[in-house]
Amino acid sequence: MRRNDARHILIFVCLSLLLFISVGMTRGERGLLIGPESWVKNVAAVVEGIFYTPVHSALALSSSTEAASPKTELARMEAELKELKRENEELKKQWGYAKENPIEYIAARVVFRNTDRWHNKVVINRGKADGVEPKMPIVTSQGLIGRVQSVTSHMADVQLLTDTGGGPGIAAMIQGENEEVLGIIEGYDAVKKRLIMKKVAVTAKIKPGETVVTSRLSDIYPGGILIGTVAEIKPGESGVEQIAYVKPSATFERLDYVMVVRDPEKLQLQQHKNELQSKTGGDKR
Amino acid sequence: MKKGFVAFLLILFLLEGSVFQLLLPQAWGSTFVVIPQLVVSGIIVISLYLPKRYVLMFAFSFGLLHDIVYGPAWGVTAFTLAAVAYGTYLLANHFPPFVWIVGVAIVLGQCCYTLLVYGWYRLFGFTNMPFLFSFMTHIVPTLVFNAISAYPIFRFIHYVYMKKRNRQVVFDTIIR
């Protein structure tokens, strides 16, 4: 009996060690996924899309106006018309947005979302085959919502801005009245529902309400994508920086149509960096 | 019967990420977040009926599926769900088969599962949310929702189990 117990404890300890190893190996940015994992993810994206899309459309309908027609056929056609109108409006808005920026946009639909809110991830139905690459920014007509974390051939995982774990920072810029202030957006305060922008120069005079956009200096983000507005400013702990709390302009509650930003310039930069890395043997990170 | 259980759990798994993400309070802008853990309820109920190896196999494979499809890294849910299912399996074997034992097993199991997953996430740095905030706004609503939604899941699994078990017994007696 006692020997059996010892064996159980040994198995338990081995399994928890295995957990640490597998988490260490599979966490973070993983780029292009291949093999059985990508097959599982592709199938999940297709099947969950069948559930997600109609429910989203039905909710969008019921929240705009409630159709109350006695004839079921008429009601059905009305519903269809409203859905098409809504879709048309959404696409028009995004087209207008796209016309202002001469960068390529890949339209995609959200097919499902992860269950908890401790980390924040949505999955879109466009992948490597459609030109989506890891690290590409994702926007809606309201502004930046996240970036591609990993891709398979037909779907992509998107890490949202509201992810509390926080990925690598975003080089951002506050557009003041007569100056532009650089900073880095690192993490999200779930209690205040604000993005945290660090490393803002102490000399900069920032007012609440000023717009925050991505900086052109970033390696992955094209410049000028709207992130949000400054809500609050406070001095940093060390006294050499200020911290700005940014209210994101996009909504993250019920996402449907999104766009993947494909900036040829940044892609070339990435490729160049990868080549350099493979020549020098890679960096330490 | 086992194939039926797998199909049922798969449907619950798919609903968790798609339909429930659009209906629960967080989709309407609420601070309170309800995490749908229907598969966990299903696995806990199944652990009271099936033999040990099936319980562990089901829990591990559905946990791994959850990690691959929804999770930030592999192994967190697979390990936690298998451990919780084993715990409720032991609980069921130490008590007579009353219905309220199922209720206790579900509440205890869900509580352990949610707290453990939050603990792993904090440990591995997938979240920085303070404990008290996430306890009040995430964990408590989650437990309430899952305790209520577990009842139909229990009724369904119980119904399938009784039906199939009776048929099997009749079949055996006829053969003999």
mmCIF file of N, CA, C and O in Angstrom, chain A residues 8 12 15-16 19-20 22-24 26-28 30 37 40-41 44 47-49 51-53 55-56 59 62-63 111-119 121 123 157 163-166 190-191 193 253-255, chain B residues 13-19 21-23 26-31 33 35-36 65-66 68-76 79 83 86 114 117-118 120-121 123-130 133-134 138-139:
data_model
loop_
_atom_site.group_PDB
_atom_site.id
_atom_site.type_symbol
_atom_site.label_atom_id
_atom_site.label_comp_id
_atom_site.label_asym_id
_atom_site.label_seq_id
_atom_site.Cartn_x
_atom_site.Cartn_y
_atom_site.Cartn_z
ATOM 1 N N HIS A 8 2.515 6.637 -6.903
ATOM 2 C CA HIS A 8 1.602 7.677 -7.365
ATOM 3 C C HIS A 8 2.220 9.055 -7.265
ATOM 4 O O HIS A 8 2.101 9.869 -8.174
ATOM 5 N N PHE A 12 2.997 11.777 -10.259
ATOM 6 C CA PHE A 12 2.468 13.142 -10.192
ATOM 7 C C PHE A 12 3.589 14.155 -10.388
ATOM 8 O O PHE A 12 3.461 15.107 -11.167
ATOM 9 N N LEU A 15 4.780 14.184 -13.956
ATOM 10 C CA LEU A 15 3.826 14.850 -14.842
ATOM 11 C C LEU A 15 3.917 16.361 -14.709
ATOM 12 O O LEU A 15 3.851 17.080 -15.703
ATOM 13 N N SER A 16 4.073 16.866 -13.463
ATOM 14 C CA SER A 16 4.139 18.325 -13.335
ATOM 15 C C SER A 16 5.441 18.855 -13.935
ATOM 16 O O SER A 16 5.456 19.956 -14.491
ATOM 17 N N LEU A 19 4.788 19.166 -17.480
ATOM 18 C CA LEU A 19 3.985 20.371 -17.739
ATOM 19 C C LEU A 19 4.890 21.584 -17.926
ATOM 20 O O LEU A 19 4.742 22.340 -18.876
ATOM 21 N N PHE A 20 5.873 21.748 -17.013
ATOM 22 C CA PHE A 20 6.785 22.890 -17.116
ATOM 23 C C PHE A 20 7.547 22.853 -18.439
ATOM 24 O O PHE A 20 7.707 23.862 -19.119
ATOM 25 N N SER A 22 6.680 21.301 -21.284
ATOM 26 C CA SER A 22 5.850 21.531 -22.475
ATOM 27 C C SER A 22 5.419 22.982 -22.569
ATOM 28 O O SER A 22 5.358 23.546 -23.664
ATOM 29 N N VAL A 23 5.136 23.629 -21.424
ATOM 30 C CA VAL A 23 4.773 25.055 -21.469
ATOM 31 C C VAL A 23 5.963 25.872 -21.947
ATOM 32 O O VAL A 23 5.837 26.751 -22.801
ATOM 33 N N GLY A 24 7.149 25.532 -21.439
ATOM 34 C CA GLY A 24 8.344 26.259 -21.862
ATOM 35 C C GLY A 24 8.595 26.139 -23.345
ATOM 36 O O GLY A 24 9.067 27.079 -23.989
ATOM 37 N N THR A 26 6.251 25.477 -25.773
ATOM 38 C CA THR A 26 5.188 25.866 -26.707
ATOM 39 C C THR A 26 4.618 27.246 -26.450
ATOM 40 O O THR A 26 3.648 27.629 -27.091
ATOM 41 N N ARG A 27 5.204 28.033 -25.535
ATOM 42 C CA ARG A 27 4.606 29.326 -25.222
ATOM 43 C C ARG A 27 5.083 30.413 -26.192
ATOM 44 O O ARG A 27 6.057 30.231 -26.909
ATOM 45 N N GLY A 28 4.388 31.532 -26.167
ATOM 46 C CA GLY A 28 4.845 32.722 -26.870
ATOM 47 C C GLY A 28 4.623 32.708 -28.371
ATOM 48 O O GLY A 28 3.795 31.992 -28.885
ATOM 49 N N ARG A 30 5.053 31.761 -31.989
ATOM 50 C CA ARG A 30 5.568 30.520 -32.565
ATOM 51 C C ARG A 30 5.628 30.530 -34.079
ATOM 52 O O ARG A 30 6.009 29.543 -34.680
ATOM 53 N N GLU A 37 -0.658 19.621 -35.280
ATOM 54 C CA GLU A 37 -1.208 20.760 -34.544
ATOM 55 C C GLU A 37 -1.976 21.686 -35.481
ATOM 56 O O GLU A 37 -3.095 22.116 -35.177
ATOM 57 N N VAL A 40 -5.373 20.183 -36.499
ATOM 58 C CA VAL A 40 -6.386 20.353 -35.449
ATOM 59 C C VAL A 40 -6.916 21.772 -35.456
ATOM 60 O O VAL A 40 -8.115 22.024 -35.414
ATOM 61 N N LYS A 41 -5.990 22.746 -35.559
ATOM 62 C CA LYS A 41 -6.399 24.157 -35.515
ATOM 63 C C LYS A 41 -7.239 24.527 -36.724
ATOM 64 O O LYS A 41 -8.212 25.267 -36.607
ATOM 65 N N ALA A 44 -10.710 23.077 -36.285
ATOM 66 C CA ALA A 44 -11.430 23.832 -35.254
ATOM 67 C C ALA A 44 -11.905 25.167 -35.812
ATOM 68 O O ALA A 44 -13.038 25.587 -35.553
ATOM 69 N N VAL A 47 -14.972 24.501 -38.142
ATOM 70 C CA VAL A 47 -16.184 24.043 -37.460
ATOM 71 C C VAL A 47 -16.740 25.134 -36.545
ATOM 72 O O VAL A 47 -17.947 25.376 -36.510
ATOM 73 N N GLU A 48 -15.871 25.834 -35.818
ATOM 74 C CA GLU A 48 -16.362 26.867 -34.903
ATOM 75 C C GLU A 48 -16.925 28.060 -35.665
ATOM 76 O O GLU A 48 -17.844 28.725 -35.184
ATOM 77 N N GLY A 49 -16.388 28.291 -36.869
ATOM 78 C CA GLY A 49 -16.932 29.360 -37.696
ATOM 79 C C GLY A 49 -18.389 29.121 -38.043
ATOM 80 O O GLY A 49 -19.185 30.058 -38.121
ATOM 81 N N PHE A 51 -20.556 27.792 -36.141
ATOM 82 C CA PHE A 51 -21.369 28.199 -34.988
ATOM 83 C C PHE A 51 -21.331 29.715 -34.788
ATOM 84 O O PHE A 51 -22.344 30.340 -34.517
ATOM 85 N N TYR A 52 -20.130 30.296 -34.925
ATOM 86 C CA TYR A 52 -19.910 31.690 -34.494
ATOM 87 C C TYR A 52 -20.619 32.683 -35.400
ATOM 88 O O TYR A 52 -21.327 33.572 -34.936
ATOM 89 N N THR A 53 -20.439 32.515 -36.728
ATOM 90 C CA THR A 53 -20.906 33.536 -37.664
ATOM 91 C C THR A 53 -22.418 33.741 -37.632
ATOM 92 O O THR A 53 -22.858 34.886 -37.516
ATOM 93 N N VAL A 55 -24.611 33.095 -35.270
ATOM 94 C CA VAL A 55 -25.033 33.654 -33.978
ATOM 95 C C VAL A 55 -24.685 35.131 -33.911
ATOM 96 O O VAL A 55 -25.480 35.949 -33.451
ATOM 97 N N HIS A 56 -23.498 35.477 -34.416
ATOM 98 C CA HIS A 56 -23.094 36.880 -34.414
ATOM 99 C C HIS A 56 -24.052 37.712 -35.265
ATOM 100 O O HIS A 56 -24.472 38.794 -34.854
ATOM 101 N N LEU A 59 -27.371 38.184 -33.485
ATOM 102 C CA LEU A 59 -27.265 39.152 -32.390
ATOM 103 C C LEU A 59 -27.211 40.574 -32.948
ATOM 104 O O LEU A 59 -27.848 41.479 -32.411
ATOM 105 N N SER A 62 -30.760 41.542 -33.900
ATOM 106 C CA SER A 62 -31.699 41.787 -32.810
ATOM 107 C C SER A 62 -31.347 43.052 -32.052
ATOM 108 O O SER A 62 -32.221 43.705 -31.497
ATOM 109 N N SER A 63 -30.055 43.415 -32.015
ATOM 110 C CA SER A 63 -29.688 44.608 -31.258
ATOM 111 C C SER A 63 -29.988 45.875 -32.053
ATOM 112 O O SER A 63 -30.165 46.926 -31.468
ATOM 113 N N VAL A 111 -13.483 33.656 -36.243
ATOM 114 C CA VAL A 111 -14.275 32.431 -36.181
ATOM 115 C C VAL A 111 -14.486 31.926 -34.754
ATOM 116 O O VAL A 111 -15.489 31.306 -34.462
ATOM 117 N N PHE A 112 -13.553 32.152 -33.871
ATOM 118 C CA PHE A 112 -13.850 31.886 -32.464
ATOM 119 C C PHE A 112 -12.880 32.620 -31.560
ATOM 120 O O PHE A 112 -11.934 33.251 -32.026
ATOM 121 N N ARG A 113 -13.150 32.545 -30.280
ATOM 122 C CA ARG A 113 -12.369 33.286 -29.303
ATOM 123 C C ARG A 113 -12.025 32.349 -28.160
ATOM 124 O O ARG A 113 -12.777 31.411 -27.900
ATOM 125 N N ASN A 114 -10.905 32.583 -27.488
ATOM 126 C CA ASN A 114 -10.572 31.672 -26.385
ATOM 127 C C ASN A 114 -11.523 31.890 -25.208
ATOM 128 O O ASN A 114 -12.167 32.927 -25.103
ATOM 129 N N THR A 115 -11.644 30.873 -24.330
ATOM 130 C CA THR A 115 -12.755 30.898 -23.385
ATOM 131 C C THR A 115 -12.535 31.861 -22.219
ATOM 132 O O THR A 115 -13.464 32.523 -21.816
ATOM 133 N N ASP A 116 -11.336 31.911 -21.657
ATOM 134 C CA ASP A 116 -11.171 32.796 -20.501
ATOM 135 C C ASP A 116 -10.715 34.184 -20.953
ATOM 136 O O ASP A 116 -10.473 34.417 -22.132
ATOM 137 N N ARG A 117 -10.639 35.125 -19.997
ATOM 138 C CA ARG A 117 -10.170 36.464 -20.342
ATOM 139 C C ARG A 117 -8.850 36.782 -19.657
ATOM 140 O O ARG A 117 -8.460 37.941 -19.561
ATOM 141 N N TRP A 118 -8.183 35.750 -19.141
ATOM 142 C CA TRP A 118 -6.876 36.013 -18.511
ATOM 143 C C TRP A 118 -5.819 36.214 -19.580
ATOM 144 O O TRP A 118 -4.924 37.011 -19.439
ATOM 145 N N HIS A 119 -5.947 35.452 -20.653
ATOM 146 C CA HIS A 119 -5.213 35.859 -21.846
ATOM 147 C C HIS A 119 -6.252 36.033 -22.934
ATOM 148 O O HIS A 119 -7.325 35.438 -22.867
ATOM 149 N N LYS A 121 -7.298 36.053 -26.928
ATOM 150 C CA LYS A 121 -6.904 35.571 -28.244
ATOM 151 C C LYS A 121 -8.159 35.388 -29.082
ATOM 152 O O LYS A 121 -9.162 34.905 -28.586
ATOM 153 N N VAL A 123 -9.318 33.959 -33.171
ATOM 154 C CA VAL A 123 -8.805 33.217 -34.313
ATOM 155 C C VAL A 123 -9.530 33.703 -35.560
ATOM 156 O O VAL A 123 -10.750 33.864 -35.545
ATOM 157 N N ASP A 157 -3.812 32.801 -35.236
ATOM 158 C CA ASP A 157 -4.096 33.219 -33.865
ATOM 159 C C ASP A 157 -3.748 34.696 -33.728
ATOM 160 O O ASP A 157 -2.657 35.105 -34.105
ATOM 161 N N ASP A 163 -4.671 41.670 -24.002
ATOM 162 C CA ASP A 163 -4.036 40.530 -23.347
ATOM 163 C C ASP A 163 -3.220 41.023 -22.152
ATOM 164 O O ASP A 163 -2.339 41.871 -22.308
ATOM 165 N N THR A 164 -3.556 40.524 -20.951
ATOM 166 C CA THR A 164 -2.899 41.082 -19.766
ATOM 167 C C THR A 164 -1.474 40.586 -19.608
ATOM 168 O O THR A 164 -0.676 41.200 -18.915
ATOM 169 N N GLY A 165 -1.180 39.426 -20.194
ATOM 170 C CA GLY A 165 0.184 38.912 -20.095
ATOM 171 C C GLY A 165 1.163 39.819 -20.820
ATOM 172 O O GLY A 165 2.312 39.968 -20.425
ATOM 173 N N GLY A 166 0.654 40.455 -21.897
ATOM 174 C CA GLY A 166 1.481 41.408 -22.615
ATOM 175 C C GLY A 166 2.531 40.740 -23.478
ATOM 176 O O GLY A 166 3.320 39.942 -23.009
ATOM 177 N N ALA A 190 -6.165 45.523 -16.592
ATOM 178 C CA ALA A 190 -7.530 44.997 -16.719
ATOM 179 C C ALA A 190 -8.482 45.663 -15.737
ATOM 180 O O ALA A 190 -9.680 45.739 -15.984
ATOM 181 N N VAL A 191 -7.947 46.173 -14.601
ATOM 182 C CA VAL A 191 -8.812 46.799 -13.604
ATOM 183 C C VAL A 191 -9.314 48.139 -14.123
ATOM 184 O O VAL A 191 -10.495 48.470 -14.026
ATOM 185 N N LYS A 193 -9.050 49.067 -17.341
ATOM 186 C CA LYS A 193 -9.382 48.901 -18.759
ATOM 187 C C LYS A 193 -8.632 49.907 -19.628
ATOM 188 O O LYS A 193 -9.212 50.542 -20.514
ATOM 189 N N GLU A 253 -15.433 43.544 -27.665
ATOM 190 C CA GLU A 253 -16.444 42.634 -27.122
ATOM 191 C C GLU A 253 -16.878 41.571 -28.120
ATOM 192 O O GLU A 253 -16.743 40.394 -27.885
ATOM 193 N N ARG A 254 -17.461 42.037 -29.232
ATOM 194 C CA ARG A 254 -17.931 41.060 -30.219
ATOM 195 C C ARG A 254 -17.303 41.397 -31.555
ATOM 196 O O ARG A 254 -17.759 42.282 -32.258
ATOM 197 N N LEU A 255 -16.255 40.699 -31.901
ATOM 198 C CA LEU A 255 -15.529 41.008 -33.125
ATOM 199 C C LEU A 255 -16.061 40.155 -34.269
ATOM 200 O O LEU A 255 -16.381 38.997 -34.088
ATOM 201 N N PHE B 13 -17.491 21.452 -26.249
ATOM 202 C CA PHE B 13 -16.199 22.113 -26.462
ATOM 203 C C PHE B 13 -16.312 23.193 -27.532
ATOM 204 O O PHE B 13 -15.795 24.299 -27.367
ATOM 205 N N LEU B 14 -17.011 22.865 -28.633
ATOM 206 C CA LEU B 14 -17.148 23.833 -29.720
ATOM 207 C C LEU B 14 -18.025 25.009 -29.305
ATOM 208 O O LEU B 14 -17.753 26.155 -29.667
ATOM 209 N N LEU B 15 -19.091 24.735 -28.519
ATOM 210 C CA LEU B 15 -19.982 25.817 -28.080
ATOM 211 C C LEU B 15 -19.245 26.803 -27.179
ATOM 212 O O LEU B 15 -19.480 28.002 -27.231
ATOM 213 N N GLU B 16 -18.334 26.291 -26.343
ATOM 214 C CA GLU B 16 -17.595 27.145 -25.404
ATOM 215 C C GLU B 16 -16.911 28.317 -26.104
ATOM 216 O O GLU B 16 -16.954 29.438 -25.624
ATOM 217 N N GLY B 17 -16.264 28.040 -27.231
ATOM 218 C CA GLY B 17 -15.466 29.080 -27.882
ATOM 219 C C GLY B 17 -16.270 29.966 -28.800
ATOM 220 O O GLY B 17 -15.877 31.090 -29.089
ATOM 221 N N SER B 18 -17.408 29.461 -29.301
ATOM 222 C CA SER B 18 -18.118 30.238 -30.312
ATOM 223 C C SER B 18 -19.392 30.877 -29.759
ATOM 224 O O SER B 18 -19.426 32.078 -29.524
ATOM 225 N N VAL B 19 -20.424 30.084 -29.513
ATOM 226 C CA VAL B 19 -21.723 30.652 -29.142
ATOM 227 C C VAL B 19 -21.652 31.347 -27.783
ATOM 228 O O VAL B 19 -22.127 32.477 -27.623
ATOM 229 N N GLN B 21 -19.199 32.686 -26.268
ATOM 230 C CA GLN B 21 -18.403 33.913 -26.266
ATOM 231 C C GLN B 21 -19.226 35.110 -26.734
ATOM 232 O O GLN B 21 -18.853 36.253 -26.493
ATOM 233 N N LEU B 22 -20.344 34.855 -27.417
ATOM 234 C CA LEU B 22 -21.186 35.955 -27.891
ATOM 235 C C LEU B 22 -22.348 36.231 -26.952
ATOM 236 O O LEU B 22 -22.974 37.276 -27.030
ATOM 237 N N LEU B 23 -22.678 35.273 -26.074
ATOM 238 C CA LEU B 23 -23.874 35.416 -25.241
ATOM 239 C C LEU B 23 -23.573 35.828 -23.801
ATOM 240 O O LEU B 23 -24.389 36.458 -23.159
ATOM 241 N N GLN B 26 -19.432 39.077 -20.695
ATOM 242 C CA GLN B 26 -18.249 39.795 -21.197
ATOM 243 C C GLN B 26 -18.430 40.259 -22.637
ATOM 244 O O GLN B 26 -17.796 41.219 -23.065
ATOM 245 N N ALA B 27 -19.331 39.602 -23.390
ATOM 246 C CA ALA B 27 -19.566 40.024 -24.779
ATOM 247 C C ALA B 27 -20.403 41.293 -24.832
ATOM 248 O O ALA B 27 -20.511 41.916 -25.878
ATOM 249 N N TRP B 28 -21.031 41.680 -23.716
ATOM 250 C CA TRP B 28 -21.870 42.877 -23.682
ATOM 251 C C TRP B 28 -21.216 44.001 -22.897
ATOM 252 O O TRP B 28 -21.879 44.929 -22.454
ATOM 253 N N GLY B 29 -19.905 43.882 -22.685
ATOM 254 C CA GLY B 29 -19.173 44.969 -22.063
ATOM 255 C C GLY B 29 -19.158 44.962 -20.552
ATOM 256 O O GLY B 29 -18.791 45.944 -19.931
ATOM 257 N N SER B 30 -19.548 43.840 -19.943
ATOM 258 C CA SER B 30 -19.569 43.784 -18.487
ATOM 259 C C SER B 30 -18.166 43.533 -17.930
ATOM 260 O O SER B 30 -17.321 42.930 -18.584
ATOM 261 N N THR B 31 -17.925 44.034 -16.707
ATOM 262 C CA THR B 31 -16.647 43.747 -16.055
ATOM 263 C C THR B 31 -16.614 42.306 -15.584
ATOM 264 O O THR B 31 -15.550 41.705 -15.459
ATOM 265 N N VAL B 33 -16.780 38.475 -15.768
ATOM 266 C CA VAL B 33 -16.444 37.541 -16.834
ATOM 267 C C VAL B 33 -16.846 36.139 -16.409
ATOM 268 O O VAL B 33 -16.475 35.683 -15.324
ATOM 269 N N ILE B 35 -16.440 32.347 -17.443
ATOM 270 C CA ILE B 35 -15.703 31.443 -18.324
ATOM 271 C C ILE B 35 -16.528 30.170 -18.477
ATOM 272 O O ILE B 35 -16.765 29.472 -17.485
ATOM 273 N N PRO B 36 -17.028 29.853 -19.683
ATOM 274 C CA PRO B 36 -17.805 28.619 -19.825
ATOM 275 C C PRO B 36 -16.881 27.408 -19.738
ATOM 276 O O PRO B 36 -15.952 27.267 -20.523
ATOM 277 N N LEU B 65 -6.682 19.100 -26.181
ATOM 278 C CA LEU B 65 -7.419 19.759 -27.271
ATOM 279 C C LEU B 65 -7.691 21.222 -26.902
ATOM 280 O O LEU B 65 -7.524 22.131 -27.719
ATOM 281 N N HIS B 66 -8.105 21.452 -25.650
ATOM 282 C CA HIS B 66 -8.362 22.813 -25.165
ATOM 283 C C HIS B 66 -7.090 23.659 -25.259
ATOM 284 O O HIS B 66 -7.122 24.814 -25.679
ATOM 285 N N ILE B 68 -4.497 23.219 -27.284
ATOM 286 C CA ILE B 68 -4.092 23.482 -28.663
ATOM 287 C C ILE B 68 -4.999 24.543 -29.285
ATOM 288 O O ILE B 68 -4.526 25.477 -29.937
ATOM 289 N N VAL B 69 -6.316 24.408 -29.059
ATOM 290 C CA VAL B 69 -7.244 25.295 -29.747
ATOM 291 C C VAL B 69 -7.372 26.653 -29.048
ATOM 292 O O VAL B 69 -7.317 27.690 -29.687
ATOM 293 N N TYR B 70 -7.533 26.662 -27.725
ATOM 294 C CA TYR B 70 -7.799 27.920 -27.018
ATOM 295 C C TYR B 70 -6.600 28.454 -26.230
ATOM 296 O O TYR B 70 -6.516 29.644 -25.979
ATOM 297 N N GLY B 71 -5.732 27.556 -25.773
ATOM 298 C CA GLY B 71 -4.797 27.936 -24.716
ATOM 299 C C GLY B 71 -3.569 28.677 -25.179
ATOM 300 O O GLY B 71 -3.280 28.740 -26.377
ATOM 301 N N PRO B 72 -2.820 29.283 -24.244
ATOM 302 C CA PRO B 72 -1.594 29.987 -24.586
ATOM 303 C C PRO B 72 -0.393 29.054 -24.743
ATOM 304 O O PRO B 72 0.586 29.413 -25.362
ATOM 305 N N ALA B 73 -0.435 27.855 -24.135
ATOM 306 C CA ALA B 73 0.677 26.905 -24.262
ATOM 307 C C ALA B 73 0.133 25.509 -23.970
ATOM 308 O O ALA B 73 -0.932 25.369 -23.377
ATOM 309 N N TRP B 74 0.872 24.501 -24.384
ATOM 310 C CA TRP B 74 0.393 23.130 -24.198
ATOM 311 C C TRP B 74 0.598 22.653 -22.766
ATOM 312 O O TRP B 74 1.624 22.953 -22.155
ATOM 313 N N GLY B 75 -0.366 21.897 -22.260
ATOM 314 C CA GLY B 75 -0.135 21.167 -21.028
ATOM 315 C C GLY B 75 -0.881 21.695 -19.816
ATOM 316 O O GLY B 75 -1.176 20.931 -18.912
ATOM 317 N N VAL B 76 -1.192 23.006 -19.779
ATOM 318 C CA VAL B 76 -1.807 23.580 -18.586
ATOM 319 C C VAL B 76 -3.149 22.900 -18.294
ATOM 320 O O VAL B 76 -3.366 22.336 -17.213
ATOM 321 N N PHE B 79 -3.006 18.807 -17.886
ATOM 322 C CA PHE B 79 -2.574 18.363 -16.563
ATOM 323 C C PHE B 79 -3.639 18.647 -15.513
ATOM 324 O O PHE B 79 -4.017 17.774 -14.737
ATOM 325 N N ALA B 83 -5.870 15.903 -13.357
ATOM 326 C CA ALA B 83 -5.737 15.855 -11.899
ATOM 327 C C ALA B 83 -7.099 16.016 -11.231
ATOM 328 O O ALA B 83 -7.441 15.263 -10.298
ATOM 329 N N TYR B 86 -9.281 12.916 -11.719
ATOM 330 C CA TYR B 86 -8.826 11.825 -10.857
ATOM 331 C C TYR B 86 -9.308 12.055 -9.425
ATOM 332 O O TYR B 86 -9.749 11.127 -8.749
ATOM 333 N N THR B 114 -10.635 25.988 -11.707
ATOM 334 C CA THR B 114 -10.495 27.411 -12.044
ATOM 335 C C THR B 114 -9.312 28.037 -11.306
ATOM 336 O O THR B 114 -8.515 28.772 -11.891
ATOM 337 N N VAL B 117 -5.987 26.726 -12.791
ATOM 338 C CA VAL B 117 -5.644 27.318 -14.093
ATOM 339 C C VAL B 117 -5.169 28.752 -13.904
ATOM 340 O O VAL B 117 -4.160 29.165 -14.479
ATOM 341 N N TYR B 118 -5.878 29.518 -13.035
ATOM 342 C CA TYR B 118 -5.444 30.893 -12.765
ATOM 343 C C TYR B 118 -4.031 30.891 -12.181
ATOM 344 O O TYR B 118 -3.176 31.692 -12.567
ATOM 345 N N TRP B 120 -1.626 28.617 -12.558
ATOM 346 C CA TRP B 120 -0.630 28.317 -13.602
ATOM 347 C C TRP B 120 -0.385 29.538 -14.467
ATOM 348 O O TRP B 120 0.752 29.853 -14.810
ATOM 349 N N TYR B 121 -1.471 30.259 -14.831
ATOM 350 C CA TYR B 121 -1.320 31.422 -15.712
ATOM 351 C C TYR B 121 -0.473 32.497 -15.038
ATOM 352 O O TYR B 121 0.364 33.125 -15.675
ATOM 353 N N LEU B 123 1.733 31.952 -12.692
ATOM 354 C CA LEU B 123 3.089 31.419 -12.554
ATOM 355 C C LEU B 123 3.871 31.558 -13.852
ATOM 356 O O LEU B 123 5.018 31.991 -13.852
ATOM 357 N N PHE B 124 3.222 31.210 -14.975
ATOM 358 C CA PHE B 124 3.928 31.261 -16.253
ATOM 359 C C PHE B 124 3.882 32.636 -16.892
ATOM 360 O O PHE B 124 4.419 32.841 -17.972
ATOM 361 N N GLY B 125 3.194 33.590 -16.260
ATOM 362 C CA GLY B 125 3.181 34.957 -16.777
ATOM 363 C C GLY B 125 2.249 35.178 -17.943
ATOM 364 O O GLY B 125 2.444 36.104 -18.720
ATOM 365 N N PHE B 126 1.204 34.366 -18.087
ATOM 366 C CA PHE B 126 0.239 34.606 -19.161
ATOM 367 C C PHE B 126 -0.747 35.695 -18.764
ATOM 368 O O PHE B 126 -1.478 36.214 -19.589
ATOM 369 N N THR B 127 -0.812 36.033 -17.484
ATOM 370 C CA THR B 127 -1.675 37.119 -17.036
ATOM 371 C C THR B 127 -1.007 37.839 -15.866
ATOM 372 O O THR B 127 -0.202 37.258 -15.155
ATOM 373 N N ASN B 128 -1.340 39.132 -15.727
ATOM 374 C CA ASN B 128 -0.840 39.898 -14.582
ATOM 375 C C ASN B 128 -1.973 40.392 -13.715
ATOM 376 O O ASN B 128 -1.795 41.272 -12.884
ATOM 377 N N MET B 129 -3.162 39.837 -13.918
ATOM 378 C CA MET B 129 -4.320 40.333 -13.190
ATOM 379 C C MET B 129 -4.185 40.023 -11.704
ATOM 380 O O MET B 129 -3.839 38.901 -11.342
ATOM 381 N N PRO B 130 -4.425 41.019 -10.822
ATOM 382 C CA PRO B 130 -4.304 40.736 -9.388
ATOM 383 C C PRO B 130 -5.325 39.696 -8.926
ATOM 384 O O PRO B 130 -6.398 39.554 -9.507
ATOM 385 N N PHE B 133 -8.992 40.903 -7.619
ATOM 386 C CA PHE B 133 -9.828 41.378 -8.738
ATOM 387 C C PHE B 133 -10.337 40.197 -9.560
ATOM 388 O O PHE B 133 -11.528 40.091 -9.857
ATOM 389 N N SER B 134 -9.426 39.280 -9.928
ATOM 390 C CA SER B 134 -9.868 38.179 -10.791
ATOM 391 C C SER B 134 -10.732 37.196 -10.007
ATOM 392 O O SER B 134 -11.588 36.532 -10.583
ATOM 393 N N HIS B 138 -13.924 37.270 -12.022
ATOM 394 C CA HIS B 138 -13.812 36.140 -12.943
ATOM 395 C C HIS B 138 -14.241 34.828 -12.304
ATOM 396 O O HIS B 138 -15.055 34.097 -12.847
ATOM 397 N N ILE B 139 -13.637 34.510 -11.146
ATOM 398 C CA ILE B 139 -13.785 33.149 -10.611
ATOM 399 C C ILE B 139 -15.165 32.918 -10.019
ATOM 400 O O ILE B 139 -15.804 31.898 -10.300
#
